[in-house]
């Protein structure tokens, strides 16, 4: 039978709308202050992130793509045939394509994404290119277990794909929780292919989060623009500066918005005073060793069964199993 295009209807698990105001008020009341990095990705933030991935200093995307391309034959050997590929986030870019093209005939592809718009746009882009793969998008929050739609052809097993070292944006406790949920989502015979940025020369890492063109600084400050627009806060974008430092002992980039002078900010009728130089934490980006990532996986009941690194050991892909 010739392959058919089988774009399935969206499975909408109706993720709870975010309580942005509540989270921001909690973060501004904490000491030291913090804001959640998950709110970076409005339309402008997503565009700016795309630009970051093309900046010369930001190596992770380029290195992971080259690694995926070079390792695809060996990844395809390690992953059982006829997989139901489940991507965390709305993949439709080069990494998704490389995986779907390189694996031994995947039967279905499910992107899991909290934004309906981003989700539908991604499957639309893939439908024409992969007519033989059933597309089963799910609108849900992937940080919890996600019940998967059943492909019409029996899959060999589920393969969760979580590239980009997005796991590094979670604290270790939250990353463990996420991996635990992933284990439930993939089931006892499932596998997961996870991209991780590796610990390396701090100067290289710091440069990646402080690009000379200032795109990362714009990306960080866009968080305040989004909050002003969406929850009516009055952050003065010129009153804060981007600062990203690599903290070796914690193996992570810590990104802050630093108050340039004494100022007040009002959010939902509450006033918050910032001292000059006061730093508000806005993002973590963890870098891993085999030991630290292995421990994270083990805490979630998963084992690293295969590993692929680029020739300089800058970035890794890890295949996990329960
Ligand atoms: C999406 N995430 C893996 C990026 C990272 O490297 O932590 C987000 C980012 N933040 C600043 N630059 C890139």
Coordinates of N, CA and C in Angstrom, one line a residue, residues 25 43 45 89 128 140 151 155 167 196 200-201 206-207 209 223 282 290-291 298 301:
X25 N 4.8 37.6 41.5 CA 4.7 38.1 42.8 C 5.5 37.3 43.8
X43 N 6.3 35.2 21.5 CA 6.7 35.2 20.1 C 8.1 35.9 19.9
X45 N 10.5 36.4 22.2 CA 11.5 35.6 22.9 C 11.9 34.4 22.0
X89 N 8.5 19.4 23.3 CA 8.6 20.7 22.6 C 8.2 20.5 21.2
X128 N 3.8 17.4 5.1 CA 4.1 17.2 3.7 C 5.4 16.4 3.5
X140 N 0.0 19.7 25.8 CA 0.1 19.4 27.2 C 1.4 19.9 27.8
X151 N -1.0 5.2 18.1 CA -0.8 5.2 16.6 C -1.7 4.1 16.0
X155 N 3.2 0.4 17.3 CA 4.6 0.8 17.3 C 5.5 -0.3 18.1
X167 N 16.9 20.4 29.3 CA 16.9 19.8 30.6 C 17.7 20.7 31.6
X196 N 22.5 16.9 26.1 CA 23.0 17.6 27.2 C 24.3 18.3 26.9
X200 N 32.8 22.2 30.5 CA 34.0 22.4 29.7 C 34.6 23.7 30.2
X201 N 35.6 24.3 29.4 CA 36.2 25.5 29.7 C 35.2 26.6 30.0
X206 N 30.8 30.8 29.2 CA 30.3 32.2 29.5 C 30.2 33.0 28.2
X207 N 31.0 32.8 27.3 CA 30.9 33.5 26.0 C 29.6 33.2 25.3
X209 N 26.8 32.7 26.6 CA 25.6 33.4 27.2 C 25.9 34.9 27.3
X223 N 12.0 39.4 28.7 CA 11.2 38.8 29.8 C 10.4 40.0 30.4
X282 N 17.2 34.9 36.8 CA 16.2 34.6 35.8 C 16.3 33.3 35.1
X290 N 29.4 12.9 32.9 CA 28.8 11.6 32.9 C 28.3 11.3 34.2
X291 N 29.1 11.6 35.3 CA 28.7 11.3 36.6 C 27.4 12.1 37.0
X298 N 19.6 8.2 37.3 CA 19.3 7.1 38.2 C 18.3 7.5 39.3
X301 N 15.0 6.7 38.1 CA 14.8 5.3 37.7 C 15.1 5.0 36.3

